Tab-separated table of C-alpha atoms in Angstrom:
chain	number	residue	atom	x	y	z
A	1165	GLN	CA	-202.231	44.698	19.903
A	1166	VAL	CA	-198.875	45.005	21.470
A	1167	GLN	CA	-197.497	47.151	21.018
A	1168	LEU	CA	-194.032	49.602	22.424
A	1169	LYS	CA	-193.265	52.884	21.661
A	1170	GLU	CA	-190.204	54.927	22.197
A	1171	SER	CA	-190.100	58.363	22.377
A	1172	GLY	CA	-187.020	61.402	23.662
A	1173	PRO	CA	-184.626	63.505	21.724
A	1174	GLY	CA	-182.770	62.835	18.886
A	1175	LEU	CA	-179.595	64.998	19.799
A	1176	VAL	CA	-177.690	65.152	22.950
A	1177	GLN	CA	-174.751	66.571	23.937
A	1178	PRO	CA	-171.845	65.128	25.221
A	1179	SER	CA	-171.488	64.969	28.639
A	1180	GLU	CA	-175.438	65.433	29.269
A	1181	THR	CA	-178.175	62.658	30.521
A	1182	LEU	CA	-180.631	60.913	28.298
A	1183	SER	CA	-184.247	60.775	29.162
A	1184	LEU	CA	-186.143	57.333	27.058
A	1185	THR	CA	-190.101	56.878	27.673
A	1186	CYS	CA	-190.821	53.386	26.747
A	1187	THR	CA	-194.710	53.468	26.167
A	1188	VAL	CA	-196.614	50.151	26.047
A	1189	SER	CA	-200.104	48.738	25.169
A	1190	GLY	CA	-201.723	45.896	24.685
A	1191	PHE	CA	-199.945	44.140	28.201
A	1192	SER	CA	-199.127	44.593	31.149
A	1193	LEU	CA	-195.342	45.695	33.217
A	1194	THR	CA	-196.681	43.790	35.823
A	1195	SER	CA	-196.583	40.184	33.237
A	1196	TYR	CA	-193.841	40.920	31.311
A	1197	SER	CA	-190.759	42.358	31.568
A	1198	VAL	CA	-188.922	45.249	29.075
A	1199	SER	CA	-185.626	45.646	28.070
A	1200	TRP	CA	-183.823	48.739	26.253
A	1201	VAL	CA	-181.713	47.504	23.305
A	1202	ARG	CA	-179.163	49.789	21.473
A	1203	GLN	CA	-177.498	49.644	18.295
A	1204	PRO	CA	-175.057	51.729	16.075
A	1205	SER	CA	-175.102	52.450	12.648
A	1206	GLY	CA	-173.788	49.018	11.480
A	1207	LYS	CA	-173.301	47.318	14.128
A	1208	GLY	CA	-174.824	44.791	16.726
A	1209	PRO	CA	-177.800	45.517	19.369
A	1210	GLU	CA	-176.582	45.580	22.675
A	1211	TRP	CA	-179.099	44.384	25.156
A	1212	MET	CA	-178.738	47.564	27.441
A	1213	GLY	CA	-181.159	46.225	30.574
A	1214	ARG	CA	-184.592	45.177	32.243
A	1215	MET	CA	-187.034	46.523	33.699
A	1216	TRP	CA	-188.851	42.498	35.342
A	1217	TYR	CA	-192.327	42.393	36.090
A	1218	ASP	CA	-191.557	42.791	38.682
A	1219	GLY	CA	-190.400	45.735	39.691
A	1220	ASP	CA	-186.311	44.780	39.866
A	1221	THR	CA	-184.373	45.807	37.195
A	1222	ALA	CA	-181.179	44.416	35.765
A	1223	TYR	CA	-178.568	46.112	33.869
A	1224	ASN	CA	-175.247	45.118	31.045
A	1225	SER	CA	-172.244	45.509	33.569
A	1226	ALA	CA	-170.495	47.814	30.690
A	1227	LEU	CA	-173.810	49.892	31.119
A	1228	LYS	CA	-174.596	49.447	35.094
A	1229	SER	CA	-172.370	53.277	36.722
A	1230	ARG	CA	-174.504	55.342	33.681
A	1231	LEU	CA	-177.954	53.525	33.868
A	1232	SER	CA	-181.144	53.488	35.120
A	1233	ILE	CA	-184.307	51.553	34.470
A	1234	SER	CA	-187.350	52.465	36.094
A	1235	ARG	CA	-191.506	52.992	35.688
A	1236	ASP	CA	-194.610	54.155	36.281
A	1237	THR	CA	-197.256	51.216	35.424
A	1238	SER	CA	-200.507	53.550	36.374
A	1239	LYS	CA	-199.529	54.612	33.076
A	1240	ASN	CA	-197.865	51.525	31.311
A	1241	GLN	CA	-194.355	53.444	30.671
A	1242	VAL	CA	-190.609	52.349	30.842
A	1243	PHE	CA	-187.936	54.843	32.312
A	1244	LEU	CA	-184.102	55.262	30.688
A	1245	LYS	CA	-181.732	56.966	31.473
A	1246	MET	CA	-178.079	57.501	30.785
A	1247	ASN	CA	-175.159	59.851	31.933
A	1248	SER	CA	-172.113	61.547	31.101
A	1249	LEU	CA	-173.099	60.110	26.927
A	1250	GLN	CA	-170.056	59.935	24.660
A	1251	THR	CA	-170.229	59.911	20.918
A	1252	ASP	CA	-170.357	55.574	21.353
A	1253	ASP	CA	-172.903	56.251	22.630
A	1254	THR	CA	-174.953	57.492	19.399
A	1255	GLY	CA	-177.595	54.359	18.398
A	1256	THR	CA	-181.240	53.558	17.142
A	1257	TYR	CA	-182.568	52.134	21.096
A	1258	TYR	CA	-185.519	49.856	20.953
A	1259	CYS	CA	-187.874	48.710	23.980
A	1260	THR	CA	-188.920	45.842	24.384
A	1261	ARG	CA	-191.449	42.859	25.615
A	1262	ASP	CA	-189.079	40.047	26.644
A	1263	ALA	CA	-192.021	36.551	25.853
A	1264	PHE	CA	-189.935	34.718	28.394
A	1265	GLY	CA	-188.758	36.778	31.402
A	1266	SER	CA	-185.124	37.360	30.282
A	1267	SER	CA	-185.501	36.107	26.347
A	1268	GLY	CA	-187.971	35.914	23.270
A	1269	PHE	CA	-187.334	39.658	22.952
A	1270	ASP	CA	-190.822	38.788	20.447
A	1271	TYR	CA	-192.629	42.734	20.043
A	1272	TRP	CA	-190.268	45.554	19.383
A	1273	GLY	CA	-191.283	49.138	19.622
A	1274	GLN	CA	-189.948	51.411	15.988
A	1275	GLY	CA	-187.180	52.190	17.662
A	1276	VAL	CA	-185.982	55.647	18.010
A	1277	MET	CA	-181.917	57.470	17.121
A	1278	VAL	CA	-179.665	59.456	19.400
A	1279	THR	CA	-176.857	60.750	17.983
A	1280	VAL	CA	-174.376	62.673	20.902
A	1281	SER	CA	-172.967	65.757	19.009
A	1282	SER	CA	-171.966	68.959	20.500
B	55	ASP	CA	-168.597	37.460	30.650
B	56	ILE	CA	-169.365	35.194	27.545
B	57	GLN	CA	-168.926	37.146	24.356
B	58	MET	CA	-171.037	35.135	20.958
B	59	THR	CA	-169.255	34.492	17.984
B	60	GLN	CA	-171.126	34.724	14.634
B	61	SER	CA	-169.274	32.817	11.287
B	62	PRO	CA	-169.431	33.873	8.671
B	63	PRO	CA	-169.754	37.419	8.932
B	64	VAL	CA	-171.210	37.907	5.470
B	65	LEU	CA	-172.468	34.581	3.691
B	66	SER	CA	-173.686	34.533	-0.162
B	67	ALA	CA	-176.363	31.803	-1.016
B	68	SER	CA	-178.765	31.012	-4.310
B	69	VAL	CA	-182.630	30.856	-4.085
B	70	GLY	CA	-183.210	27.415	-2.722
B	71	ASP	CA	-179.984	26.169	-0.864
B	72	ARG	CA	-179.682	24.939	2.268
B	73	VAL	CA	-178.044	27.397	4.162
B	74	THR	CA	-176.605	27.128	7.633
B	75	LEU	CA	-175.151	30.213	10.197
B	76	SER	CA	-172.991	29.482	13.216
B	77	CYS	CA	-172.833	30.631	16.032
B	78	LYS	CA	-170.266	29.763	19.580
B	79	ALA	CA	-170.455	30.779	23.025
B	80	SER	CA	-166.719	31.587	24.494
B	81	GLN	CA	-168.827	28.908	27.896
B	82	ASN	CA	-171.356	26.290	28.431
B	83	ILE	CA	-174.893	28.650	28.169
B	84	ASN	CA	-177.178	25.821	28.092
B	85	LYS	CA	-178.837	26.363	25.615
B	86	ASN	CA	-180.396	29.444	26.437
B	87	LEU	CA	-179.725	31.300	22.591
B	88	ASP	CA	-182.393	33.132	21.010
B	89	TRP	CA	-182.223	33.931	16.999
B	90	TYR	CA	-183.317	36.746	15.777
B	91	GLN	CA	-183.565	38.135	12.085
B	92	GLN	CA	-183.227	41.984	10.930
B	93	LYS	CA	-184.195	43.743	7.395
B	94	HIS	CA	-182.781	47.072	6.662
B	95	GLY	CA	-184.464	49.419	8.815
B	96	GLU	CA	-186.131	47.289	10.845
B	97	ALA	CA	-185.756	46.711	14.760
B	98	PRO	CA	-185.308	42.708	14.374
B	99	LYS	CA	-187.408	39.381	14.841
B	100	LEU	CA	-187.591	36.683	17.300
B	101	LEU	CA	-187.002	33.547	14.542
B	102	ILE	CA	-186.565	31.448	17.081
B	103	TYR	CA	-186.718	31.036	21.105
B	104	TYR	CA	-184.835	28.714	23.470
B	105	THR	CA	-182.520	27.061	20.737
B	106	ASN	CA	-185.007	25.113	19.175
B	107	ASN	CA	-188.196	26.349	19.406
B	108	LEU	CA	-190.374	28.593	16.356
B	109	GLN	CA	-191.326	31.584	17.063
B	110	THR	CA	-195.526	31.812	15.788
B	111	GLY	CA	-195.635	33.150	12.129
B	112	ILE	CA	-192.020	32.292	11.814
B	113	PRO	CA	-191.730	29.765	8.556
B	114	SER	CA	-190.627	26.449	8.896
B	115	ARG	CA	-188.244	26.663	6.655
B	116	PHE	CA	-185.670	27.655	9.027
B	117	SER	CA	-185.123	25.825	12.670
B	118	GLY	CA	-182.193	26.777	15.297
B	119	SER	CA	-179.790	23.781	16.417
B	120	GLY	CA	-177.123	22.935	18.781
B	121	SER	CA	-176.485	22.513	22.612
B	122	GLY	CA	-173.556	23.688	25.251
B	123	THR	CA	-171.788	26.273	23.047
B	124	ASP	CA	-172.338	25.143	19.855
B	125	TYR	CA	-175.244	26.184	17.560
B	126	THR	CA	-176.810	26.328	14.442
B	127	LEU	CA	-179.935	28.531	12.510
B	128	THR	CA	-180.694	26.891	9.574
B	129	ILE	CA	-182.403	28.410	6.584
B	130	SER	CA	-183.692	24.902	4.448
B	131	SER	CA	-184.744	26.184	1.387
B	132	LEU	CA	-183.828	30.261	0.692
B	133	GLN	CA	-186.492	32.588	-0.228
B	134	PRO	CA	-185.266	36.014	-1.692
B	135	GLU	CA	-187.356	37.414	2.160
B	136	ASP	CA	-184.606	36.023	3.932
B	137	VAL	CA	-181.753	38.161	3.039
B	138	ALA	CA	-180.943	39.788	6.193
B	139	THR	CA	-178.779	40.211	8.968
B	140	TYR	CA	-179.355	37.817	11.746
B	141	TYR	CA	-177.899	37.262	15.175
B	142	CYS	CA	-177.711	35.342	18.075
B	143	TYR	CA	-179.053	35.915	21.557
B	144	GLN	CA	-177.911	34.336	24.909
B	145	TYR	CA	-178.711	34.896	28.119
B	146	ASN	CA	-177.268	32.058	31.016
B	147	SER	CA	-175.749	34.389	32.177
B	148	GLY	CA	-176.143	38.046	31.440
B	149	TRP	CA	-178.093	38.610	27.961
B	150	THR	CA	-175.170	38.989	25.075
B	151	PHE	CA	-175.553	39.554	21.229
B	152	GLY	CA	-173.357	38.771	18.809
B	153	GLY	CA	-172.097	39.547	15.601
B	154	GLY	CA	-174.666	39.230	13.117
B	155	THR	CA	-173.896	36.980	10.376
B	156	LYS	CA	-175.717	39.266	6.870
B	157	LEU	CA	-177.217	37.146	4.209
B	158	GLU	CA	-176.838	37.750	0.631
B	159	LEU	CA	-178.648	36.504	-2.739
B	160	LYS	CA	-175.797	34.903	-4.979
């Protein structure tokens, strides 16, 4: 069955870099795109960026200067790196499978809570 | 960037009510809109894709409609398990979620 699981540190220091891994199973990264979506506590989701099935990437314009998404298809993993973290980057970070290219997030990981604090 | 405005922010309704949630885009999004349901402590769940297509496994009491800048999610007969926050998401130009409508039981 389709599964996605995020992993990474729960606590990051301000100004440091966040590194998260999304490990997928039950589908191929060369057939489906994977997005990263984050959600501050008590607020709505924010789409961050996407690894397209063909290896291309797309980023939220507000985060583009700080964000990088890559993948390792042999390990079924998608990676997120975001630098210069600040306290308002605190929240739950999800990876999702995009069922229809750039929409239809039909499967979500459990999410990983990231706190930016010294 | 396209802005998505959902109304009302909070909606109280009774079991069995017909409930309508609205989502308005700052420009025409050509029906490129999904709806998601998020229950407390869970990841969002896809309900409706491309304005009016019901995702597999979602009860038929959920439906979507709209065009241009105005879109609606309707629950034909509210059930207790529908208590959640609902988000619209556009992918016509960039990719943007709305601020959500929190649906409560009266």
